PDB file of C-alpha atoms in Angstrom:
ATOM      1  CA  MET A 220     101.434 105.892  94.636  1.00  0.00           C
ATOM      2  CA  THR A 221      99.537 102.648  94.139  1.00  0.00           C
ATOM      3  CA  ARG A 222      98.379 101.936  90.610  1.00  0.00           C
ATOM      4  CA  THR A 223      95.546  99.622  89.652  1.00  0.00           C
ATOM      5  CA  ALA A 224      95.955  96.642  87.372  1.00  0.00           C
ATOM      6  CA  GLY A 225      93.855  98.481  84.784  1.00  0.00           C
ATOM      7  CA  GLU A 226      96.098 101.554  84.851  1.00  0.00           C
ATOM      8  CA  ILE A 227      99.190  99.396  84.565  1.00  0.00           C
ATOM      9  CA  GLN A 228      97.685  97.387  81.742  1.00  0.00           C
ATOM     10  CA  ASP A 229      96.755 100.544  79.824  1.00  0.00           C
ATOM     11  CA  TRP A 230     100.278 101.914  80.262  1.00  0.00           C
ATOM     12  CA  ILE A 231     101.893  98.673  79.064  1.00  0.00           C
ATOM     13  CA  VAL A 232      99.565  98.485  76.046  1.00  0.00           C
ATOM     14  CA  ALA A 233     100.473 102.047  75.083  1.00  0.00           C
ATOM     15  CA  ARG A 234     104.202 101.373  75.570  1.00  0.00           C
ATOM     16  CA  VAL A 235     104.111  98.139  73.532  1.00  0.00           C
ATOM     17  CA  ALA A 236     102.279 100.028  70.792  1.00  0.00           C
ATOM     18  CA  ALA A 237     104.934 102.748  70.834  1.00  0.00           C
ATOM     19  CA  LEU A 238     107.794 100.247  70.762  1.00  0.00           C
ATOM     20  CA  THR A 239     106.326  98.189  67.923  1.00  0.00           C
ATOM     21  CA  GLY A 240     104.494 100.771  65.834  1.00  0.00           C
ATOM     22  CA  LEU A 241     101.209  98.922  66.328  1.00  0.00           C
ATOM     23  CA  GLU A 242      97.951 100.685  67.085  1.00  0.00           C
ATOM     24  CA  ALA A 243      97.092 100.316  70.784  1.00  0.00           C
ATOM     25  CA  ALA A 244      93.836  98.572  69.773  1.00  0.00           C
ATOM     26  CA  ALA A 245      95.928  95.860  68.057  1.00  0.00           C
ATOM     27  CA  VAL A 246      97.841  95.027  71.251  1.00  0.00           C
ATOM     28  CA  ASP A 247      96.150  92.045  72.901  1.00  0.00           C
ATOM     29  CA  PRO A 248      96.627  92.114  76.701  1.00  0.00           C
ATOM     30  CA  ASP A 249      95.925  88.370  76.865  1.00  0.00           C
ATOM     31  CA  ALA A 250      98.528  87.346  74.266  1.00  0.00           C
ATOM     32  CA  PRO A 251     102.160  86.762  75.211  1.00  0.00           C
ATOM     33  CA  VAL A 252     104.036  90.057  74.943  1.00  0.00           C
ATOM     34  CA  ALA A 253     106.584  88.424  72.615  1.00  0.00           C
ATOM     35  CA  ARG A 254     103.798  87.805  70.106  1.00  0.00           C
ATOM     36  CA  HIS A 255     103.630  91.552  69.457  1.00  0.00           C
ATOM     37  CA  GLY A 256     107.051  91.528  67.806  1.00  0.00           C
ATOM     38  CA  LEU A 257     109.257  92.863  70.586  1.00  0.00           C
ATOM     39  CA  ASP A 258     112.895  91.839  70.309  1.00  0.00           C
ATOM     40  CA  SER A 259     115.075  91.319  73.401  1.00  0.00           C
ATOM     41  CA  VAL A 260     116.220  94.952  73.463  1.00  0.00           C
ATOM     42  CA  ALA A 261     112.623  96.178  73.307  1.00  0.00           C
ATOM     43  CA  VAL A 262     111.630  93.812  76.135  1.00  0.00           C
ATOM     44  CA  VAL A 263     114.427  95.165  78.335  1.00  0.00           C
ATOM     45  CA  THR A 264     113.357  98.704  77.436  1.00  0.00           C
ATOM     46  CA  LEU A 265     109.726  97.912  78.263  1.00  0.00           C
ATOM     47  CA  VAL A 266     110.568  96.439  81.668  1.00  0.00           C
ATOM     48  CA  SER A 267     112.967  99.282  82.500  1.00  0.00           C
ATOM     49  CA  ASP A 268     110.405 101.905  81.501  1.00  0.00           C
ATOM     50  CA  LEU A 269     107.736 100.100  83.526  1.00  0.00           C
ATOM     51  CA  GLU A 270     109.981 100.106  86.599  1.00  0.00           C
ATOM     52  CA  ALA A 271     110.577 103.850  86.236  1.00  0.00           C
ATOM     53  CA  TRP A 272     106.898 104.625  85.642  1.00  0.00           C
ATOM     54  CA  ALA A 273     105.630 102.457  88.511  1.00  0.00           C
ATOM     55  CA  GLY A 274     108.444 103.207  90.948  1.00  0.00           C
ATOM     56  CA  TYR A 275     109.056  99.516  91.507  1.00  0.00           C
ATOM     57  CA  ARG A 276     112.223  97.511  90.822  1.00  0.00           C
ATOM     58  CA  PHE A 277     111.760  93.923  89.652  1.00  0.00           C
ATOM     59  CA  ARG A 278     114.206  91.300  90.918  1.00  0.00           C
ATOM     60  CA  GLU A 279     113.898  89.427  87.636  1.00  0.00           C
ATOM     61  CA  ASN A 280     112.122  89.886  84.323  1.00  0.00           C
ATOM     62  CA  PRO A 281     108.398  89.708  85.214  1.00  0.00           C
ATOM     63  CA  LEU A 282     107.601  88.455  81.715  1.00  0.00           C
ATOM     64  CA  ASP A 283     109.341  85.167  82.505  1.00  0.00           C
ATOM     65  CA  ARG A 284     106.549  84.227  84.931  1.00  0.00           C
ATOM     66  CA  HIS A 285     103.798  86.485  83.600  1.00  0.00           C
ATOM     67  CA  PRO A 286     104.129  86.500  79.797  1.00  0.00           C
ATOM     68  CA  THR A 287     100.968  88.512  79.063  1.00  0.00           C
ATOM     69  CA  ILE A 288     100.287  92.195  79.611  1.00  0.00           C
ATOM     70  CA  ARG A 289      97.293  91.360  81.811  1.00  0.00           C
ATOM     71  CA  GLY A 290      99.457  88.965  83.842  1.00  0.00           C
ATOM     72  CA  VAL A 291     102.253  91.480  84.416  1.00  0.00           C
ATOM     73  CA  ALA A 292      99.736  94.207  85.255  1.00  0.00           C
ATOM     74  CA  GLY A 293      98.005  92.044  87.866  1.00  0.00           C
ATOM     75  CA  TYR A 294     101.304  90.911  89.346  1.00  0.00           C
ATOM     76  CA  LEU A 295     102.686  94.453  89.573  1.00  0.00           C
ATOM     77  CA  ALA A 296      99.455  95.848  91.031  1.00  0.00           C
ATOM     78  CA  GLY A 297      99.667  93.197  93.761  1.00  0.00           C
ATOM     79  CA  ARG A 298     103.313  93.991  94.482  1.00  0.00           C
ATOM     80  CA  LEU A 299     102.599  97.722  94.661  1.00  0.00           C
ATOM     81  CA  ALA A 300      99.671  97.123  97.026  1.00  0.00           C
ATOM     82  CA  ASP A 301     101.928  94.961  99.246  1.00  0.00           C
ATOM     83  CA  THR A 302     104.607  97.652  99.451  1.00  0.00           C
ATOM     84  CA  SER A 303     102.150 100.443 100.239  1.00  0.00           C
ATOM     85  CA  SER A 304     100.615  98.619 103.214  1.00  0.00           C
TER      86      SER A 304
END
């Protein structure tokens, strides 16, 4: 199933909110994910949960190259579109 960047972004925002205790409205998709107070364990959890939800396995931490929620969402949407073609 291919997911849009918007769907992925919404999922990541909700997951970051759940992991940090922030309201989803307080999670800025254009700010670096680390700015939301995630420690290294929470980042690993986020990426692992994202892989399971999206059905896509990252080769490396996508936040290293795409540090914002919007960036990761766009990258993953592109990867999912490539694999479904």
